[in-house]
Amino acid sequence: MEFGVDSVLAKTEAIFGSDHSSVVSINLFVALLCGCIVVGHLLEENRWINESITALAIGLCTGILILVTTGGKSSRLLVFSEDLFFIYLLPPIIFNAGFQVKKKQFFRNFMTIILFGAIGTLISTGVISIGAMHFFKKLNVGSLTIGDYLAIGAIFSATDSVSTLQVLNQDDTPLLYSLVFGESVVNDATSVVLFNAIQRFDISHIDSTIATQFAWNFLYLFISSTILGVLAGLFSAFIIKKLYFGRHSTDREVALMILMAYLSYMLAELFYLSAILTVFFCGIVMSHYTWHNVTESSRVTTKHAFATLSFVAEIFLFLYVGMDALDIEKWKFVSHSPGTSVGVSAILLGLVMLGRAAFVFPLCFVSNLTKKSSYEKIGLKQQVTIWWAGLMRGAVSMALAYNQFNSSSYTQFRGCAIMITSTITVVLFSTAVFGLMTKPLVRILLPSSKQASSMLSSEPTSPKSFLVPFLNGQDVEDDTKQDQYVGHPPSLLMLLRTPSFTIHYYWRKFDDAFMRPVFGGRGFVPFIPGSPTDPIDVHQWL
């Protein structure tokens, strides 16, 4: 009987002890997050440092401190989990990116963005995979299969959209921001879809049938994910417009928008689609329809709520990456051959730079052929900036590398351990070095960006302008350009020469005639006392 009681007490003590240690770890991590925000604010005006690099540096220092205090046993407070990254941290970042993006600038360059994000990712994957296959065999990395090499190409083709947001400003460099950021989101989605397709098919015995199935599966995931995000955004707009929750509770409107956005991401995961693409386009549709159907207090709340969630998730990611980079368990399996590990990391960095150059400059040339006006073409300095700004690798690459190489027995395979540590090295180096040099590079290559900034800052601001996020301010900029086509339908030649204007003109007509009357949107919500539509200021934003 005493043995039974002692056993129960021992188990209870172990459980509560474990819970207490978890609470301690969470407290320390939250304190570090607060520290990252404070330090980032103090360094906000620094031309070299950004928030991601600050969090990365604090994570590294914390990891070193934990290593010292634990006698070299551990360097982190929390255990890395792919579920934590893909299910909890990535959705708010990608959704807020779609919700805040300047839609007209994004869709004006949509074909170029798709060209870079989809075709460019495939080119980069091929270059990195072939290069890794060639060099790694000479370094005797380990027994890696063809599928592993293709997975390496997909892993290191995934740019870091989080770092892109930190180093580029969409007011100072609207074209660059639109291209690099839009490409990075599509690129991440393409990399994840490509990575999943590689894991799903037996690449070692590829033939024409498998290649056709692979291509069809890739297109199906890409298109289906986009459609699901659009439908989820439209459904949320329709529900809020019809029920008009704001008459009863602003909290319900905000809660429904947040939950519908997250539901779109989880539905994509449920149906094995690209959740990144789904939640990104859900954010775009919600900003176009749903956001205009809620009360003004809900608009302010949702704008800042989405931005805050995204901001905290970004800081969390880089802080953790900094600590996890010093995990002693990974590094001890490559300590016997540090030269090989350094060589693999250097080769991967070189291949990342080569793979990006292999599609940025040729595809920019192709894109410029379709542009008539010189100001729409991508100049050489802009091409160099696009190439450089997309060299950073981040949490997506780490998560995919863990998925491919971090099996339960990965420590027994030297190649897997080398690939994980090399991925960490590439992420740290690219974020720190490339991230540090991107801001100065933009200042040197594109000094005229200040003129664009002053032009944007000259737009009239009203007491209510802070209620309209910058994504909607872009919708007004070309209305005068669109008016020149009213009553004069453009010819086929004009459609080919100025596709963005003419397509936008027809889209606005379709949107005003069919979409907005059903799903709401700016200027299409009937005025009700306390409603989001103000009859005084509504025409200001049309």
Coordinates of C-alpha atoms in Angstrom, one line a residue:
M1 CA 0.0 0.0 0.0
E2 CA 2.8 2.4 0.9
F3 CA 4.5 1.5 -2.4
G4 CA 1.4 2.5 -4.3
V5 CA 1.1 5.8 -2.4
D6 CA 4.7 6.6 -2.9
S7 CA 4.4 5.8 -6.6
V8 CA 1.4 8.1 -7.0
L9 CA 3.2 10.9 -5.1
A10 CA 6.3 10.4 -7.2
K11 CA 4.3 10.6 -10.5
T12 CA 2.4 13.7 -9.2
E13 CA 5.6 15.4 -8.3
A14 CA 7.1 14.6 -11.7
I15 CA 4.1 16.0 -13.5
F16 CA 4.0 19.2 -11.4
G17 CA 7.7 19.5 -11.7
S18 CA 7.5 19.2 -15.5
D19 CA 4.6 21.7 -15.6
H20 CA 6.6 24.2 -13.5
S21 CA 9.7 23.9 -15.7
S22 CA 7.5 24.6 -18.8
V23 CA 6.0 27.6 -17.0
V24 CA 9.5 28.9 -16.3
S25 CA 10.5 28.4 -19.9
I26 CA 7.5 30.2 -21.2
N27 CA 8.0 33.1 -18.8
L28 CA 11.6 33.5 -19.9
F29 CA 10.6 33.3 -23.6
V30 CA 7.9 35.9 -23.2
A31 CA 10.4 38.1 -21.4
L32 CA 12.8 37.7 -24.3
L33 CA 10.1 38.7 -26.7
C34 CA 9.5 41.9 -24.7
G35 CA 13.2 42.5 -24.8
C36 CA 13.3 42.1 -28.6
I37 CA 10.5 44.6 -29.0
V38 CA 12.2 47.2 -26.8
V39 CA 15.6 46.7 -28.4
G40 CA 14.1 46.8 -31.8
H41 CA 12.4 50.0 -31.0
L42 CA 15.6 51.6 -29.8
L43 CA 17.4 50.5 -33.0
E44 CA 14.5 51.5 -35.3
E45 CA 16.4 54.3 -37.0
N46 CA 19.5 52.2 -37.5
R47 CA 20.3 51.8 -41.2
W48 CA 21.8 48.4 -40.8
I49 CA 19.8 46.6 -38.1
N50 CA 16.2 45.4 -38.4
E51 CA 13.8 43.6 -36.1
S52 CA 14.6 40.1 -37.4
I53 CA 18.4 40.5 -37.0
T54 CA 17.8 41.9 -33.5
A55 CA 15.7 38.9 -32.5
L56 CA 18.3 36.6 -34.1
A57 CA 21.1 38.1 -32.1
I58 CA 19.2 38.0 -28.9
G59 CA 18.4 34.4 -29.5
L60 CA 22.0 33.5 -30.1
C61 CA 23.1 35.3 -26.9
T62 CA 20.4 33.6 -25.0
G63 CA 21.4 30.2 -26.5
I64 CA 25.0 30.8 -25.4
L65 CA 23.9 31.7 -21.9
I66 CA 21.8 28.6 -21.6
L67 CA 24.7 26.4 -22.9
V68 CA 26.9 27.8 -20.2
T69 CA 24.4 27.4 -17.4
T70 CA 23.4 23.9 -18.4
G71 CA 27.0 22.7 -18.9
G72 CA 26.6 22.4 -22.6
K73 CA 23.5 20.1 -22.5
S74 CA 21.0 22.5 -24.1
S75 CA 20.7 25.9 -25.7
R76 CA 17.0 26.4 -26.0
L77 CA 13.9 27.0 -23.9
L78 CA 11.4 25.4 -26.2
V79 CA 11.6 22.4 -28.5
F80 CA 11.2 23.1 -32.2
S81 CA 8.1 21.7 -33.7
E82 CA 6.9 21.8 -37.3
D83 CA 3.3 22.0 -36.1
L84 CA 4.2 25.1 -34.0
F85 CA 5.6 26.8 -37.1
F86 CA 3.1 25.7 -39.8
I87 CA -0.1 25.7 -37.6
Y88 CA 0.4 28.6 -35.3
L89 CA 3.2 31.0 -36.3
L90 CA 3.0 31.1 -40.2
P91 CA -0.7 31.8 -40.7
P92 CA -0.9 35.2 -39.1
I93 CA 2.3 36.3 -40.9
I94 CA 1.1 35.3 -44.4
F95 CA -2.5 36.4 -43.8
N96 CA -1.5 39.9 -42.6
A97 CA 0.8 40.1 -45.7
G98 CA -2.2 39.5 -48.0
F99 CA -4.5 41.8 -45.9
Q100 CA -2.0 44.7 -45.9
V101 CA -0.7 44.4 -49.4
K102 CA -1.4 47.2 -51.9
K103 CA -3.7 45.2 -54.1
K104 CA -3.5 47.4 -57.2
Q105 CA 0.3 47.4 -57.2
F106 CA 0.3 43.6 -56.6
F107 CA -2.1 42.7 -59.4
R108 CA -0.6 45.2 -61.8
N109 CA 2.6 43.1 -61.5
F110 CA 0.8 39.8 -61.0
M111 CA 2.1 38.1 -64.1
T112 CA 5.7 39.1 -63.2
I113 CA 5.2 37.9 -59.6
I114 CA 3.8 34.6 -60.8
L115 CA 6.7 34.3 -63.3
F116 CA 9.2 34.9 -60.5
G117 CA 7.4 32.9 -57.8
A118 CA 6.4 29.8 -59.8
I119 CA 8.7 29.5 -62.8
G120 CA 11.6 31.1 -61.0
T121 CA 11.3 28.7 -58.1
L122 CA 11.3 25.7 -60.4
I123 CA 14.5 27.0 -62.1
S124 CA 16.2 27.7 -58.8
T125 CA 15.2 24.2 -57.5
G126 CA 16.7 22.6 -60.6
V127 CA 20.0 24.6 -60.3
I128 CA 20.4 23.9 -56.6
S129 CA 19.5 20.2 -56.9
I130 CA 21.9 19.6 -59.8
G131 CA 24.7 21.6 -58.1
A132 CA 24.2 19.8 -54.8
M133 CA 24.3 16.4 -56.6
H134 CA 27.5 17.3 -58.3
F135 CA 29.4 18.8 -55.4
F136 CA 28.1 16.7 -52.4
K137 CA 29.3 13.5 -53.9
K138 CA 32.8 14.8 -54.1
L139 CA 32.6 15.9 -50.4
N140 CA 31.3 12.4 -49.4
V141 CA 28.4 14.0 -47.5
G142 CA 26.5 10.7 -47.1
S143 CA 24.1 8.4 -48.8
L144 CA 21.5 10.9 -50.2
T145 CA 18.9 9.8 -52.7
I146 CA 17.7 11.6 -55.8
G147 CA 14.6 12.6 -53.8
D148 CA 16.8 14.1 -51.1
Y149 CA 18.7 16.2 -53.7
L150 CA 15.4 17.4 -55.2
A151 CA 14.1 18.2 -51.7
I152 CA 17.3 20.2 -51.0
G153 CA 16.6 22.2 -54.1
A154 CA 13.0 23.0 -52.9
I155 CA 14.2 23.7 -49.3
F156 CA 16.8 26.3 -50.4
S157 CA 14.6 27.9 -53.0
A158 CA 12.2 29.0 -50.3
T159 CA 12.9 32.7 -49.7
D160 CA 12.1 34.3 -46.4
S161 CA 9.1 36.6 -46.8
V162 CA 9.4 37.7 -43.1
S163 CA 12.9 39.1 -43.7
T164 CA 11.7 40.8 -46.9
L165 CA 9.0 42.7 -44.9
Q166 CA 11.7 43.9 -42.6
V167 CA 14.2 45.2 -45.1
L168 CA 12.0 46.7 -47.8
N169 CA 9.4 49.5 -47.4
Q170 CA 6.4 49.5 -49.7
D171 CA 6.1 53.3 -49.5
D172 CA 9.8 54.0 -50.4
T173 CA 10.1 51.3 -53.1
P174 CA 6.6 50.3 -54.1
L175 CA 7.6 48.4 -57.3
L176 CA 10.4 46.5 -55.6
Y177 CA 8.3 45.7 -52.5
S178 CA 5.5 44.5 -54.7
L179 CA 7.7 42.3 -56.8
V180 CA 10.0 40.9 -54.1
F181 CA 7.3 40.4 -51.4
G182 CA 4.7 39.0 -53.8
E183 CA 7.3 36.7 -55.3
S184 CA 8.4 35.6 -51.8
V185 CA 4.9 34.6 -50.8
V186 CA 4.2 32.7 -54.1
N187 CA 7.8 31.3 -53.9
D188 CA 7.2 29.9 -50.4
A189 CA 3.9 28.3 -51.5
T190 CA 5.5 26.9 -54.6
S191 CA 8.4 25.5 -52.6
V192 CA 6.1 23.8 -50.1
V193 CA 3.9 22.4 -52.8
L194 CA 6.9 21.2 -54.7
F195 CA 8.4 19.7 -51.6
N196 CA 5.2 17.8 -50.8
A197 CA 5.0 16.6 -54.4
I198 CA 8.6 15.3 -54.2
Q199 CA 7.8 13.4 -51.0
R200 CA 4.6 12.0 -52.5
F201 CA 6.1 10.6 -55.7
D202 CA 8.9 8.0 -56.2
I203 CA 11.4 10.2 -58.1
S204 CA 14.0 7.5 -58.3
H205 CA 12.0 5.6 -60.9
I206 CA 10.6 8.6 -62.8
D207 CA 9.1 8.1 -66.3
S208 CA 6.7 10.1 -68.5
T209 CA 3.7 9.0 -66.6
I210 CA 5.1 10.0 -63.2
A211 CA 6.3 13.3 -64.6
T212 CA 2.9 14.1 -66.0
Q213 CA 1.2 13.2 -62.7
F214 CA 3.8 15.3 -60.9
A215 CA 3.1 18.4 -63.1
W216 CA -0.7 17.9 -62.8
N217 CA -0.5 17.5 -59.0
F218 CA 1.6 20.7 -58.8
L219 CA -0.9 22.7 -60.8
Y220 CA -3.9 21.2 -59.0
L221 CA -2.5 22.2 -55.6
F222 CA -1.6 25.7 -56.8
I223 CA -5.0 26.5 -58.4
S224 CA -7.1 24.7 -55.8
S225 CA -5.4 26.5 -52.9
T226 CA -5.9 29.9 -54.5
I227 CA -9.6 29.2 -55.2
L228 CA -10.2 28.0 -51.6
G229 CA -8.7 31.2 -50.2
V230 CA -10.9 33.3 -52.4
L231 CA -14.0 31.4 -51.5
A232 CA -13.3 31.6 -47.8
G233 CA -12.8 35.4 -48.1
L234 CA -16.0 35.8 -50.0
F235 CA -18.0 33.6 -47.6
S236 CA -16.8 35.8 -44.6
A237 CA -17.8 38.9 -46.5
F238 CA -21.2 37.6 -47.3
I239 CA -21.9 36.4 -43.8
I240 CA -20.9 39.7 -42.2
K241 CA -22.8 41.8 -44.8
K242 CA -26.0 39.8 -44.4
L243 CA -26.0 39.4 -40.6
Y244 CA -24.3 42.7 -39.8
F245 CA -22.8 41.7 -36.5
G246 CA -21.8 45.3 -35.7
R247 CA -25.4 46.2 -34.7
H248 CA -25.0 43.8 -31.8
S249 CA -21.3 43.4 -31.0
T250 CA -18.1 44.6 -32.6
D251 CA -16.4 41.7 -30.8
R252 CA -18.4 39.2 -33.0
E253 CA -17.2 40.9 -36.2
V254 CA -13.6 40.8 -35.1
A255 CA -13.8 37.3 -33.9
L256 CA -15.5 36.0 -37.0
M257 CA -12.9 37.6 -39.3
I258 CA -10.0 36.2 -37.3
L259 CA -11.6 32.7 -37.1
M260 CA -12.6 32.6 -40.8
A261 CA -9.0 33.6 -41.8
Y262 CA -7.6 30.8 -39.6
L263 CA -10.3 28.3 -40.8
S264 CA -9.2 28.9 -44.4
Y265 CA -5.6 27.9 -43.5
M266 CA -6.7 24.8 -41.6
L267 CA -9.1 23.7 -44.4
A268 CA -6.2 23.9 -46.8
E269 CA -4.1 21.7 -44.4
L270 CA -7.1 19.3 -44.1
F271 CA -7.4 18.8 -47.9
Y272 CA -3.6 18.7 -48.3
L273 CA -3.4 21.9 -50.3
S274 CA -1.0 24.9 -50.0
A275 CA -2.2 26.7 -46.9
I276 CA 0.2 29.6 -47.6
L277 CA -1.5 30.4 -50.9
T278 CA -4.9 29.9 -49.4
V279 CA -4.6 32.2 -46.4
F280 CA -2.7 34.8 -48.5
F281 CA -5.5 35.2 -51.0
C282 CA -8.1 35.0 -48.2
G283 CA -6.4 38.1 -46.8
I284 CA -6.6 39.9 -50.1
V285 CA -10.3 39.1 -50.5
M286 CA -11.1 40.0 -46.9
S287 CA -9.4 43.4 -47.3
H288 CA -11.4 44.1 -50.5
Y289 CA -14.8 43.0 -49.3
T290 CA -15.1 41.9 -45.6
W291 CA -13.2 44.8 -44.1
H292 CA -15.5 47.3 -45.6
N293 CA -18.6 45.6 -44.2
V294 CA -17.7 46.0 -40.5
T295 CA -18.0 49.0 -38.2
E296 CA -15.2 51.6 -38.0
S297 CA -14.2 50.3 -34.6
S298 CA -13.9 46.8 -36.0
R299 CA -11.8 48.1 -38.9
V300 CA -9.3 49.7 -36.5
T301 CA -9.3 46.6 -34.3
T302 CA -8.8 44.1 -37.0
K303 CA -6.1 46.1 -38.8
H304 CA -4.0 46.3 -35.6
A305 CA -4.9 42.8 -34.4
F306 CA -3.7 41.2 -37.6
A307 CA -0.6 43.3 -37.6
T308 CA 0.2 42.6 -34.0
L309 CA -0.2 38.9 -34.3
S310 CA 2.0 38.9 -37.4
F311 CA 4.6 41.0 -35.6
V312 CA 4.8 38.8 -32.5
A313 CA 5.0 35.6 -34.7
E314 CA 7.9 37.1 -36.7
I315 CA 9.8 38.0 -33.6
F316 CA 9.1 34.6 -32.0
L317 CA 10.4 32.8 -35.1
F318 CA 13.7 34.6 -35.3
L319 CA 14.3 34.5 -31.6
Y320 CA 13.8 30.7 -31.6
V321 CA 15.9 30.2 -34.7
G322 CA 18.8 32.0 -32.9
M323 CA 18.5 29.7 -29.9
D324 CA 18.0 26.5 -31.9
A325 CA 21.1 27.2 -34.0
L326 CA 23.3 26.3 -31.1
D327 CA 21.6 23.0 -30.2
I328 CA 24.5 20.9 -29.2
E329 CA 22.8 17.6 -30.1
K330 CA 22.9 18.5 -33.8
W331 CA 26.4 19.9 -33.9
K332 CA 28.1 17.0 -32.1
F333 CA 27.5 14.6 -35.0
V334 CA 29.4 16.8 -37.4
S335 CA 32.1 17.9 -35.0
H336 CA 34.4 15.1 -36.3
S337 CA 34.4 16.7 -39.8
P338 CA 33.9 20.5 -39.5
G339 CA 35.6 21.1 -42.8
T340 CA 32.8 19.1 -44.6
S341 CA 30.1 21.0 -42.8
V342 CA 31.7 24.3 -43.7
G343 CA 32.1 23.2 -47.3
V344 CA 28.5 22.1 -47.6
S345 CA 27.3 25.4 -46.2
A346 CA 29.5 27.4 -48.5
I347 CA 28.4 25.4 -51.5
L348 CA 24.7 25.8 -50.6
L349 CA 25.1 29.6 -50.2
G350 CA 26.8 29.7 -53.6
L351 CA 24.1 27.6 -55.2
V352 CA 21.4 29.8 -53.6
M353 CA 23.0 32.9 -55.2
L354 CA 23.5 31.2 -58.5
G355 CA 20.0 29.7 -58.6
R356 CA 18.4 33.0 -57.9
A357 CA 20.5 34.8 -60.5
A358 CA 19.6 32.0 -63.0
F359 CA 15.9 33.2 -63.1
V360 CA 15.9 36.8 -61.9
F361 CA 17.8 38.4 -64.7
P362 CA 16.4 36.2 -67.6
L363 CA 12.8 36.6 -66.3
C364 CA 13.2 40.3 -65.8
F365 CA 14.3 40.5 -69.5
V366 CA 11.2 38.5 -70.5
S367 CA 9.0 40.7 -68.3
N368 CA 10.4 43.9 -69.8
L369 CA 9.5 42.7 -73.3
T370 CA 5.8 42.9 -72.3
K371 CA 6.1 46.5 -70.9
K372 CA 5.6 49.5 -73.2
S373 CA 6.4 52.3 -70.8
S374 CA 10.0 52.7 -69.6
Y375 CA 8.9 53.5 -66.0
E376 CA 7.2 50.1 -65.9
K377 CA 10.3 48.2 -66.9
I378 CA 12.7 46.7 -64.4
G379 CA 16.1 48.4 -64.6
L380 CA 19.4 46.7 -64.0
K381 CA 19.8 48.3 -60.5
Q382 CA 16.3 47.1 -59.6
Q383 CA 17.1 43.6 -60.9
V384 CA 20.3 43.5 -58.7
T385 CA 18.2 44.6 -55.7
I386 CA 15.5 42.0 -56.4
W387 CA 18.2 39.3 -56.7
W388 CA 19.9 40.4 -53.5
A389 CA 16.7 40.9 -51.4
G390 CA 15.5 37.4 -52.2
L391 CA 18.7 35.6 -51.0
M392 CA 17.6 35.4 -47.4
R393 CA 16.4 32.0 -46.1
G394 CA 14.4 31.6 -43.0
A395 CA 12.0 29.5 -41.0
V396 CA 10.3 27.8 -44.0
S397 CA 13.7 26.4 -45.1
M398 CA 14.3 25.2 -41.5
A399 CA 10.9 23.6 -41.2
L400 CA 11.3 21.8 -44.5
A401 CA 14.8 20.6 -43.7
Y402 CA 13.5 19.2 -40.4
N403 CA 10.7 17.4 -42.2
Q404 CA 13.1 15.8 -44.7
F405 CA 16.1 15.0 -42.5
N406 CA 15.1 15.1 -38.9
S407 CA 13.8 11.5 -38.6
S408 CA 13.8 9.7 -35.3
S409 CA 17.2 8.1 -36.2
Y410 CA 18.7 11.0 -38.0
T411 CA 21.6 11.1 -35.6
Q412 CA 22.8 7.8 -37.0
F413 CA 23.1 9.2 -40.5
R414 CA 25.9 11.6 -41.0
G415 CA 24.4 13.1 -44.2
C416 CA 21.1 14.1 -42.4
A417 CA 23.0 15.7 -39.5
I418 CA 25.2 17.7 -42.0
M419 CA 22.1 18.9 -43.9
I420 CA 20.4 20.1 -40.8
T421 CA 23.4 22.0 -39.4
S422 CA 24.1 23.4 -42.9
T423 CA 20.6 24.6 -43.2
I424 CA 21.0 26.4 -39.9
T425 CA 24.2 28.0 -41.0
V426 CA 22.7 29.2 -44.3
V427 CA 19.7 30.7 -42.5
L428 CA 21.9 32.5 -40.0
F429 CA 24.4 33.8 -42.5
S430 CA 21.8 34.9 -45.1
T431 CA 19.6 36.6 -42.6
A432 CA 22.5 38.4 -40.9
V433 CA 24.8 39.3 -43.8
F434 CA 22.3 39.7 -46.7
G435 CA 19.8 41.2 -44.3
L436 CA 22.3 43.7 -43.0
M437 CA 23.4 44.8 -46.4
T438 CA 20.0 45.0 -48.1
K439 CA 19.0 48.4 -46.7
P440 CA 22.3 50.1 -47.6
L441 CA 22.2 48.5 -51.0
V442 CA 18.7 49.9 -51.7
R443 CA 19.9 53.4 -50.6
I444 CA 22.9 53.2 -52.9
L445 CA 21.3 51.7 -56.0
L446 CA 17.9 53.5 -55.7
P447 CA 18.5 56.9 -54.2
S448 CA 15.4 58.2 -56.1
S449 CA 13.2 56.1 -53.6
K450 CA 13.0 59.2 -51.4
Q451 CA 11.1 61.1 -54.2
A452 CA 8.5 58.3 -54.3
S453 CA 8.2 58.5 -50.5
S454 CA 7.7 62.3 -50.6
M455 CA 5.1 61.9 -53.3
L456 CA 3.2 59.4 -51.3
S457 CA 3.4 61.5 -48.1
S458 CA 1.9 64.4 -50.0
E459 CA -1.4 62.6 -50.3
P460 CA -4.2 64.4 -48.3
T461 CA -4.7 63.0 -44.8
S462 CA -7.9 63.5 -42.8
P463 CA -8.8 62.7 -39.2
K464 CA -10.3 59.5 -40.5
S465 CA -7.4 58.5 -42.8
F466 CA -5.9 56.4 -40.1
L467 CA -8.9 54.2 -40.2
V468 CA -8.2 53.2 -43.8
P469 CA -5.1 50.9 -43.9
F470 CA -2.5 51.7 -46.6
L471 CA -3.7 48.7 -48.6
N472 CA -6.8 50.6 -49.6
G473 CA -5.1 53.9 -50.3
Q474 CA -3.6 52.3 -53.3
D475 CA -7.1 51.7 -54.8
V476 CA -7.5 55.4 -55.5
E477 CA -4.3 56.1 -57.3
D478 CA -5.3 55.1 -60.9
D479 CA -9.0 56.0 -61.0
T480 CA -8.2 59.0 -63.3
K481 CA -6.3 56.7 -65.6
Q482 CA -9.2 54.3 -65.8
D483 CA -11.7 57.1 -66.7
Q484 CA -10.0 57.6 -70.0
Y485 CA -11.4 54.3 -71.2
V486 CA -15.0 55.0 -70.2
G487 CA -17.1 55.0 -73.3
H488 CA -14.2 53.9 -75.5
P489 CA -13.6 50.2 -75.1
P490 CA -10.0 49.5 -75.7
S491 CA -8.9 47.6 -78.8
L492 CA -7.0 44.3 -78.8
L493 CA -3.8 46.2 -79.5
M494 CA -4.4 48.4 -76.5
L495 CA -5.2 45.4 -74.3
L496 CA -1.8 43.8 -75.3
R497 CA 0.1 47.1 -74.7
T498 CA -1.6 48.2 -71.4
P499 CA -3.1 45.0 -70.0
S500 CA -3.1 46.2 -66.3
F501 CA -5.2 49.3 -67.0
T502 CA -7.7 47.6 -69.3
I503 CA -8.1 44.5 -67.2
H504 CA -8.5 46.6 -64.1
Y505 CA -11.2 48.6 -66.0
Y506 CA -13.2 45.5 -66.9
W507 CA -12.7 44.1 -63.4
R508 CA -14.1 47.2 -61.8
K509 CA -17.1 47.1 -64.0
F510 CA -17.7 43.4 -63.1
D511 CA -17.0 44.0 -59.5
D512 CA -19.4 47.0 -59.2
A513 CA -22.1 45.2 -61.1
F514 CA -22.0 41.7 -59.6
M515 CA -19.6 41.2 -56.8
R516 CA -20.0 44.2 -54.5
P517 CA -23.8 44.2 -54.4
V518 CA -23.6 40.6 -53.1
F519 CA -20.5 40.7 -51.0
G520 CA -20.3 44.3 -50.0
G521 CA -17.2 46.5 -50.1
R522 CA -16.3 50.1 -50.2
G523 CA -19.4 52.2 -51.1
F524 CA -21.7 49.2 -51.4
V525 CA -22.9 48.9 -47.8
P526 CA -26.2 50.6 -47.2
F527 CA -26.0 53.3 -44.5
I528 CA -27.4 52.3 -41.2
P529 CA -26.9 54.4 -38.0
G530 CA -23.7 53.1 -36.5
S531 CA -22.7 51.3 -39.8
P532 CA -19.2 51.4 -41.3
T533 CA -20.4 53.5 -44.2
D534 CA -20.2 57.2 -43.6
P535 CA -22.2 59.2 -46.2
I536 CA -20.0 62.2 -45.8
D537 CA -16.6 60.6 -46.5
V538 CA -17.5 57.5 -48.6
H539 CA -16.8 59.2 -51.9
Q540 CA -13.4 60.1 -50.8
W541 CA -12.3 56.5 -51.1
L542 CA -14.2 55.6 -54.3

